[in-house]
Amino acid sequence: MNLYSEKLHDRIYIICLTVFAIVLPLSNFITTVNLVLIVVNWIIGGSFRKKMKVLSERKGILIFLLLFVIHLIWLFNTNDFNYAFNDIKVKLPLFFLPLVVGTSVSLDFNDIRRVIYALTVGCIVASMVSIWYYTGLSGKVIYDTRDISVFMSHIRFSLIINFSFFALLYLALKKNTGLPQREKLFVIIAALWLFIFLFILKSFTGFFVLFFTGFMIILILTSKQKSRIIQLLLLLLLLAIPMIPGLYLKNRLDDFYETEITEDLSKLDSLTDEGNVYLREINPYRIENGHYVDIYLCEDEMRPAWNKRSKLDYDGKDLNSGDLKFTLIRYLTSLGLKKDGVSVRSLSEQDIKNVENGVANYKYPDPLSLNARVYQVIWQIDAYMRGGSPDGHSITQRLEYLKASRNIIYTNFWIGVGTGDLKIAFKTEYEKMGSSLKEKFRLRAHNQFVTFWIAFGLIGFLICIFALMAPVVTERKYKDYFFLVFIVIAILSMLNEDTLEGQAGVAFFSYLYSIFVFGKKDNHRL
């Protein structure tokens, strides 16, 4: 028996879905509370015979629930049940959201529009807080723009921003949406701000998702155009999308490698101007602006010279939490200077501040600039390719994660390691590999599809892929614009992150998947 009318129950459901969208970029806790309210409202609403009938007719919902159920089934292959039960708790939205959304009142265009606006409001509020930190108004000094995303991972935040941006574009540019011009103007302004903020956030994943999703949308539009002129213009735009970041990256690579290595390793000075011995061991793997990092090094002179110039200890950390002495060594190398007392004393006050702030190259004095971030990544990859350690470098660490993942899959090919033994499996494999990664950097695959295979083996991996894709066919959502944008973003995320292994990622995925596959009444095409 219903404790209130079905109409009131539906209204509460819509309100809760809208609030869920607002808080998704802002608070894991409030998101969880809101999910509980959605489920409680669904239970109190009753009408279970009707809901069971819907489930029997919509096989896609039951198929998708396999994505949650497989975590229960694969407990048979688990040793660490504490980890397993915590993982299952995190995955609960994968069960409840499709179940509730799929058996509740369908969402019309106005409902979807409100959800998109709510998500946008959440993103804008979160971005304003980020700007507050970025500008230093919070009193906290930020040395890495990725840290301005204070409510969730910068990668996850960039994904939600991307979805909101492309959803707003549809509302602004699509004909026959019925939106008044004033509302469209606000939509365009909001989309423009989210686009600008993505560049402030400087998430490489966010950039890649933006360009790739835009590329896919224009590709679809091009195939549908009948006008030769418009088709040609779209093709030119299609070419421009990869060319713009490609040319920018080429410019940064040319800048990185522009200086030829000038030191003649057979004719190195052995003594400093003060008569102390330079380090003679040559490491050809580390180069900064065309100069070897590990030659002409005399720390016995650098240490006292630095400690006289700065309050930060030579053997301590810089303000970006890096080892200060290594930042100083790289900075001096980037200037083409020897690493000795004379060179440290020759640094300007601005140079000293740069080193204190964690800047390792004089060409990029602003650690928050896009050029500096790109340089860091190029340097990481270059050092790794030359045999350097991936330790502490987000890009090259992923290569180590995938090496460990490959080995775990080889030894657990068919049925995996189980729901709860991922952590144990990686810990064992890193030790077996003799990985150079420090303990704190020995993380999991950072690829959701690989994680599926490790946990559930090939059999479970195929079940997961089936659970993800089959409902799209049964619900005929493969031509819906909002779903296509979402699934492209979600897949790109899963290739780069363990999207479904954390609370924010599970909430993001299960909420938008449920709404656009099981909740929407009509398809919205390009």
XYZ file of C-alpha atoms in Angstrom:
526
model
C 0.000 0.000 0.000
C 1.313 3.467 -0.898
C 1.874 5.889 1.989
C 1.224 8.730 -0.440
C -0.148 9.179 -3.917
C 1.706 7.863 -6.922
C 1.904 11.399 -8.295
C 3.650 12.654 -5.149
C 5.967 9.644 -5.220
C 6.914 10.469 -8.819
C 7.524 14.112 -7.932
C 9.836 13.182 -5.055
C 11.661 10.797 -7.385
C 12.251 13.545 -9.980
C 13.397 15.992 -7.283
C 15.832 13.438 -5.848
C 17.249 12.680 -9.305
C 17.768 16.405 -9.877
C 19.457 16.918 -6.511
C 21.649 13.893 -7.252
C 22.894 15.683 -10.378
C 23.667 18.890 -8.470
C 25.695 17.204 -5.725
C 27.447 14.664 -7.973
C 30.453 16.984 -8.597
C 30.342 18.358 -5.038
C 29.997 15.703 -2.345
C 30.272 11.923 -2.165
C 28.488 11.952 1.194
C 25.445 13.937 0.017
C 25.362 11.841 -3.158
C 25.132 8.712 -0.993
C 22.416 10.233 1.203
C 20.460 11.187 -1.903
C 20.768 7.640 -3.275
C 19.325 6.322 -0.007
C 16.395 8.754 -0.341
C 15.776 7.598 -3.917
C 15.705 3.937 -2.842
C 13.548 4.583 0.251
C 11.069 6.589 -1.842
C 10.949 3.719 -4.347
C 10.250 1.170 -1.604
C 7.582 3.281 0.118
C 5.988 3.909 -3.280
C 5.027 0.244 -3.409
C 3.337 -1.064 -6.583
C 5.840 -3.929 -6.653
C 3.683 -6.123 -8.861
C 3.759 -3.374 -11.475
C 7.508 -2.939 -11.021
C 8.146 -6.666 -11.358
C 6.139 -6.662 -14.569
C 8.335 -3.852 -15.912
C 11.439 -5.873 -15.027
C 10.081 -8.927 -16.820
C 9.437 -6.836 -19.933
C 12.693 -4.850 -19.879
C 15.368 -7.527 -19.971
C 18.058 -4.862 -20.371
C 17.706 -3.862 -16.714
C 18.282 -7.426 -15.521
C 21.227 -7.811 -17.898
C 22.867 -4.640 -16.575
C 22.442 -5.865 -12.991
C 24.900 -8.639 -13.891
C 27.606 -5.988 -13.541
C 26.847 -5.904 -9.816
C 25.896 -9.556 -9.370
C 29.215 -10.762 -10.806
C 30.957 -9.218 -7.785
C 28.836 -11.470 -5.561
C 29.405 -14.580 -7.675
C 33.186 -14.105 -7.745
C 33.364 -14.203 -3.950
C 33.923 -17.940 -4.491
C 37.422 -17.065 -5.705
C 38.243 -14.567 -2.939
C 40.513 -14.684 0.106
C 40.324 -11.070 1.315
C 36.655 -10.717 2.251
C 37.120 -7.363 4.002
C 38.281 -5.840 0.719
C 35.563 -7.693 -1.198
C 32.676 -6.507 0.975
C 33.953 -2.929 0.921
C 34.158 -3.144 -2.881
C 30.605 -4.494 -3.073
C 29.406 -1.629 -0.854
C 30.993 0.889 -3.242
C 29.278 -0.848 -6.184
C 25.733 -0.658 -4.710
C 24.664 2.217 -7.039
C 25.218 -0.192 -9.967
C 22.369 -2.267 -8.523
C 19.943 0.284 -7.088
C 20.015 3.093 -9.664
C 19.134 1.017 -12.762
C 16.546 -0.909 -10.735
C 14.816 2.227 -9.438
C 15.153 4.358 -12.584
C 14.084 1.514 -14.871
C 10.885 0.771 -12.925
C 9.881 4.361 -12.120
C 8.093 6.977 -14.194
C 9.801 7.702 -17.526
C 11.658 10.982 -17.939
C 10.496 13.351 -20.667
C 12.572 16.050 -22.377
C 11.870 18.632 -19.662
C 13.013 16.198 -16.965
C 16.221 15.487 -18.874
C 16.753 19.209 -19.387
C 16.441 19.796 -15.633
C 18.927 17.019 -14.920
C 21.425 18.560 -17.357
C 20.936 22.006 -15.841
C 21.334 20.564 -12.340
C 24.557 18.811 -13.311
C 25.779 22.060 -14.875
C 24.982 24.018 -11.708
C 26.989 21.495 -9.685
C 29.919 21.802 -12.102
C 29.823 25.606 -12.041
C 29.701 25.736 -8.230
C 32.607 23.270 -8.016
C 34.543 25.259 -10.630
C 33.999 28.506 -8.682
C 35.427 26.867 -5.572
C 38.343 25.649 -7.690
C 38.954 29.191 -8.957
C 38.906 30.377 -5.335
C 41.784 27.996 -4.643
C 43.502 28.699 -7.973
C 43.700 32.443 -7.315
C 45.044 31.942 -3.789
C 42.002 33.537 -2.119
C 41.611 30.426 0.046
C 45.006 31.070 1.638
C 46.280 27.713 0.421
C 49.098 27.805 -2.127
C 48.444 25.534 -5.139
C 51.420 24.229 -7.129
C 49.576 21.774 -9.359
C 46.325 22.792 -11.036
C 45.014 19.272 -10.627
C 44.796 20.028 -6.894
C 42.195 22.774 -7.390
C 39.579 20.056 -7.842
C 38.840 19.786 -4.128
C 35.674 17.679 -4.189
C 36.808 14.781 -6.362
C 39.613 13.576 -8.620
C 40.462 16.144 -11.303
C 40.021 13.384 -13.895
C 36.514 12.521 -12.701
C 35.619 16.211 -12.527
C 36.829 16.773 -16.089
C 34.609 13.904 -17.301
C 31.481 15.398 -15.717
C 32.385 18.814 -17.145
C 32.809 17.293 -20.605
C 29.421 15.605 -20.479
C 27.715 18.785 -19.265
C 29.435 20.799 -22.002
C 28.294 18.540 -24.853
C 24.784 18.206 -23.390
C 24.500 22.004 -23.200
C 25.706 22.299 -26.797
C 22.809 20.094 -27.897
C 20.282 22.217 -26.017
C 21.766 25.428 -27.408
C 22.188 24.432 -31.046
C 19.516 21.823 -31.752
C 16.385 23.104 -33.437
C 12.891 22.352 -32.148
C 13.903 22.025 -28.493
C 11.352 24.677 -27.590
C 13.800 26.650 -25.464
C 13.304 30.446 -25.386
C 16.191 32.530 -26.729
C 17.041 33.939 -23.295
C 17.393 30.438 -21.879
C 19.553 29.405 -24.840
C 21.807 32.394 -24.140
C 22.347 31.236 -20.560
C 23.018 27.710 -21.831
C 25.677 29.012 -24.255
C 27.333 31.110 -21.516
C 27.422 28.104 -19.167
C 28.883 25.866 -21.892
C 31.522 28.487 -22.705
C 32.535 28.728 -19.054
C 32.875 24.938 -18.715
C 35.006 24.898 -21.878
C 37.292 27.614 -20.483
C 37.515 25.931 -17.088
C 38.675 22.673 -18.672
C 41.763 24.545 -19.849
C 42.261 26.035 -16.392
C 42.031 22.546 -14.859
C 44.640 21.225 -17.330
C 43.572 17.599 -17.118
C 45.098 15.702 -20.052
C 42.297 13.163 -19.786
C 39.797 16.029 -19.952
C 41.486 17.478 -23.047
C 41.577 14.118 -24.805
C 37.917 13.417 -24.010
C 36.941 16.892 -25.245
C 38.697 16.548 -28.601
C 37.796 12.890 -29.183
C 34.110 13.345 -28.328
C 33.953 16.469 -30.482
C 35.597 14.523 -33.294
C 32.997 11.737 -33.043
C 30.060 14.175 -33.012
C 31.316 16.035 -36.079
C 31.973 12.706 -37.827
C 28.340 11.693 -37.287
C 27.091 15.115 -38.396
C 29.218 14.923 -41.546
C 27.758 11.549 -42.515
C 24.210 12.929 -42.156
C 24.675 16.131 -44.142
C 23.192 16.365 -47.636
C 24.657 19.768 -48.471
C 28.081 19.387 -50.121
C 29.236 22.783 -48.805
C 28.302 22.036 -45.188
C 29.803 18.569 -45.541
C 33.076 20.099 -46.767
C 33.133 22.608 -43.895
C 32.546 19.827 -41.385
C 35.331 17.760 -42.960
C 37.707 20.704 -42.582
C 36.665 21.042 -38.952
C 37.142 17.302 -38.564
C 40.731 17.657 -39.763
C 41.322 20.651 -37.506
C 40.356 18.815 -34.308
C 43.398 16.478 -34.252
C 45.640 19.022 -35.983
C 45.334 21.765 -33.344
C 46.543 19.675 -30.374
C 48.941 17.849 -32.714
C 50.661 21.063 -33.813
C 50.768 22.312 -30.235
C 52.367 19.075 -29.067
C 54.887 19.159 -31.927
C 55.839 22.688 -30.909
C 56.394 21.586 -27.317
C 58.438 18.558 -28.439
C 60.583 20.741 -30.703
C 61.124 23.095 -27.784
C 62.072 20.198 -25.506
C 64.595 18.721 -27.918
C 65.730 21.922 -29.658
C 69.129 22.072 -27.956
C 71.723 19.577 -29.083
C 73.736 17.893 -26.342
C 76.817 20.091 -26.132
C 78.976 18.446 -23.484
C 81.927 16.387 -24.730
C 81.877 13.562 -22.205
C 85.555 12.768 -22.898
C 86.686 16.265 -21.877
C 84.845 17.018 -18.650
C 86.380 19.234 -15.994
C 87.188 17.205 -12.916
C 87.364 20.045 -10.371
C 85.116 22.968 -9.454
C 86.402 26.544 -9.327
C 86.776 26.024 -5.573
C 88.907 22.928 -6.090
C 86.355 20.285 -5.136
C 85.739 17.137 -7.172
C 82.821 16.915 -9.589
C 80.797 13.718 -9.744
C 82.346 11.605 -12.482
C 79.588 9.000 -12.864
C 77.680 9.794 -16.072
C 74.001 8.943 -16.378
C 72.983 9.437 -20.028
C 69.307 8.961 -19.271
C 68.461 12.344 -17.748
C 68.617 15.431 -19.946
C 67.292 18.953 -19.406
C 67.213 21.400 -22.336
C 69.926 19.392 -24.066
C 72.250 19.210 -21.038
C 73.112 16.135 -18.973
C 71.593 16.375 -15.509
C 74.094 14.104 -13.766
C 77.440 15.624 -14.731
C 79.318 18.540 -13.163
C 77.678 17.769 -9.836
C 79.174 18.801 -6.483
C 76.603 18.628 -3.720
C 79.184 19.468 -1.040
C 79.245 22.990 -2.500
C 75.582 23.221 -3.471
C 74.241 22.361 -0.003
C 75.795 25.243 1.996
C 75.377 27.687 -0.895
C 71.667 26.895 -1.161
C 71.026 26.962 2.585
C 72.439 30.508 2.682
C 70.029 31.621 -0.076
C 66.823 29.965 1.103
C 64.893 29.063 4.242
C 63.994 25.716 2.653
C 66.536 23.036 3.505
C 68.590 21.621 0.638
C 67.845 18.068 1.814
C 64.157 18.779 2.410
C 61.111 19.244 0.206
C 60.200 22.065 -2.137
C 56.756 23.679 -1.886
C 55.434 21.220 -4.472
C 56.404 18.269 -2.220
C 59.327 17.266 -4.440
C 62.894 16.679 -3.253
C 64.320 20.192 -3.343
C 67.850 19.166 -4.222
C 66.659 17.324 -7.334
C 64.569 20.333 -8.373
C 67.644 22.553 -7.937
C 69.881 20.169 -9.886
C 67.450 20.070 -12.807
C 66.917 23.841 -12.710
C 70.653 24.568 -12.866
C 70.979 22.041 -15.686
C 68.182 23.717 -17.643
C 70.204 26.955 -17.482
C 73.296 25.161 -18.777
C 75.108 25.779 -15.472
C 77.327 23.446 -13.521
C 75.913 22.138 -10.271
C 78.288 23.750 -7.785
C 78.523 26.589 -5.281
C 79.343 29.260 -7.864
C 76.242 28.436 -9.909
C 73.924 28.424 -6.884
C 75.239 31.815 -5.776
C 74.713 33.181 -9.303
C 70.973 32.468 -9.259
C 68.630 35.443 -9.123
C 66.008 35.861 -6.406
C 63.373 34.825 -8.938
C 65.356 31.665 -9.720
C 65.458 30.834 -6.007
C 61.680 31.317 -5.756
C 61.158 29.117 -8.806
C 63.146 26.271 -7.261
C 61.362 26.697 -3.927
C 58.041 26.432 -5.781
C 59.076 23.149 -7.400
C 59.884 24.554 -10.847
C 62.544 22.332 -12.429
C 63.117 24.255 -15.665
C 63.663 27.985 -16.120
C 61.581 27.974 -19.326
C 58.434 27.251 -17.345
C 58.500 29.516 -14.286
C 54.744 29.158 -13.739
C 54.068 25.607 -12.516
C 50.343 26.154 -13.174
C 50.778 26.918 -16.883
C 49.699 24.459 -19.571
C 53.175 24.562 -21.138
C 54.723 23.560 -17.814
C 52.309 20.630 -17.437
C 53.016 19.414 -20.983
C 56.744 19.777 -20.370
C 56.474 17.661 -17.212
C 54.791 14.863 -19.153
C 57.330 14.985 -22.006
C 60.154 14.924 -19.470
C 58.596 11.939 -17.666
C 58.250 9.927 -20.870
C 61.688 10.917 -22.155
C 63.352 9.924 -18.881
C 61.436 6.625 -18.814
C 62.372 5.828 -22.430
C 66.016 6.460 -21.523
C 65.806 3.947 -18.688
C 64.815 6.264 -15.852
C 62.498 5.358 -12.989
C 58.733 5.925 -13.381
C 58.466 6.609 -9.640
C 56.137 9.492 -8.820
C 55.243 10.188 -12.470
C 51.559 9.642 -13.219
C 51.970 8.891 -16.930
C 54.896 6.474 -16.839
C 53.650 4.785 -13.668
C 50.670 3.609 -15.695
C 53.038 1.641 -17.920
C 54.294 -0.189 -14.829
C 50.712 -0.809 -13.713
C 49.915 -2.387 -17.075
C 53.052 -4.559 -16.946
C 51.984 -5.905 -13.567
C 48.412 -6.330 -14.845
C 49.587 -8.327 -17.859
C 51.514 -10.722 -15.633
C 48.570 -11.198 -13.262
C 46.254 -11.942 -16.195
C 48.679 -14.541 -17.583
C 48.572 -16.488 -14.324
C 44.820 -16.026 -13.688
C 43.543 -16.045 -17.258
C 40.166 -17.785 -17.059
C 38.587 -16.968 -13.689
C 40.733 -14.134 -12.338
C 41.794 -13.472 -8.752
C 38.315 -12.846 -7.337
C 36.352 -9.817 -6.153
C 38.489 -9.120 -3.110
C 42.021 -10.116 -4.083
C 43.030 -7.307 -6.445
C 45.156 -5.576 -3.824
C 46.873 -8.828 -2.831
C 47.503 -9.789 -6.459
C 49.167 -6.466 -7.304
C 51.243 -6.428 -4.112
C 52.533 -9.920 -4.877
C 53.237 -9.122 -8.537
C 55.159 -5.903 -7.823
C 57.394 -7.823 -5.405
C 57.837 -10.616 -7.944
C 58.756 -8.094 -10.666
C 61.201 -6.300 -8.399
C 59.433 -3.092 -9.418
C 61.325 0.163 -8.891
C 58.081 1.816 -7.778
C 57.934 2.854 -4.143
C 55.272 1.196 -2.011
C 52.944 4.218 -2.100
C 52.999 4.273 -5.918
C 52.249 0.570 -6.396
C 48.662 0.963 -7.482
C 46.215 -1.053 -9.572
C 45.708 -1.212 -13.334
C 44.223 2.258 -13.921
C 42.182 0.640 -16.690
C 38.695 -0.598 -15.827
C 38.584 -3.220 -18.565
C 41.908 -4.671 -17.444
C 40.646 -4.635 -13.850
C 37.563 -6.623 -14.911
C 39.825 -9.245 -16.490
C 42.146 -9.435 -13.473
C 39.268 -9.811 -11.009
C 36.962 -12.097 -13.003
C 39.153 -13.665 -15.688
C 38.207 -13.885 -19.355
C 34.828 -15.417 -18.498
C 33.870 -12.612 -16.126
C 35.336 -9.955 -18.414
C 33.015 -11.051 -21.246
C 30.049 -11.037 -18.849
C 30.901 -7.446 -17.830
C 31.141 -6.280 -21.450
C 27.827 -8.007 -22.223
C 26.188 -6.368 -19.188
C 27.409 -2.948 -20.322
C 26.506 -3.171 -24.002
C 23.473 -5.473 -24.369
C 21.007 -3.092 -22.634
C 21.902 -0.398 -25.168
C 20.591 -2.700 -27.900
C 17.522 -3.977 -26.039
C 16.529 -0.412 -25.087
C 17.419 0.942 -28.571
C 19.557 3.765 -27.208
C 22.460 3.441 -29.642
C 21.259 6.478 -31.625
C 20.464 8.744 -28.680
C 22.755 11.796 -28.585
C 22.996 12.084 -24.795
C 23.744 8.395 -24.362
C 26.353 8.380 -27.140
C 28.167 11.346 -25.586
C 28.040 9.689 -22.182
C 29.240 6.261 -23.332
C 32.145 7.710 -25.344
C 33.253 9.666 -22.266
C 32.744 6.643 -20.001
C 34.744 4.291 -22.246
C 37.614 6.780 -22.547
C 37.551 7.120 -18.772
C 37.659 3.351 -18.313
C 40.679 3.093 -20.605
C 42.566 5.534 -18.386
C 41.162 4.904 -14.903
C 39.561 2.281 -12.683
C 36.318 4.224 -13.072
C 34.126 1.736 -11.213
C 36.508 1.129 -8.318
C 35.734 4.370 -6.452
C 32.570 5.960 -5.085
C 32.601 9.056 -7.322
C 33.214 7.030 -10.483
C 30.494 4.497 -9.691
C 27.998 7.275 -8.931
C 28.863 9.128 -12.155
C 28.584 6.031 -14.331
C 25.549 4.334 -12.784
C 23.548 7.583 -12.586
C 24.017 8.728 -16.185
C 23.816 5.192 -17.629
C 20.562 4.523 -15.770
C 18.974 7.809 -16.815
C 19.916 7.694 -20.491
C 19.363 3.968 -21.054
C 16.528 3.078 -18.664
C 15.000 6.426 -17.687
C 14.546 8.452 -20.883
C 11.252 8.194 -22.706
C 12.432 9.280 -26.162
C 15.659 9.279 -28.149
C 17.254 12.598 -29.033
C 19.236 12.363 -32.243
C 21.783 14.676 -33.777
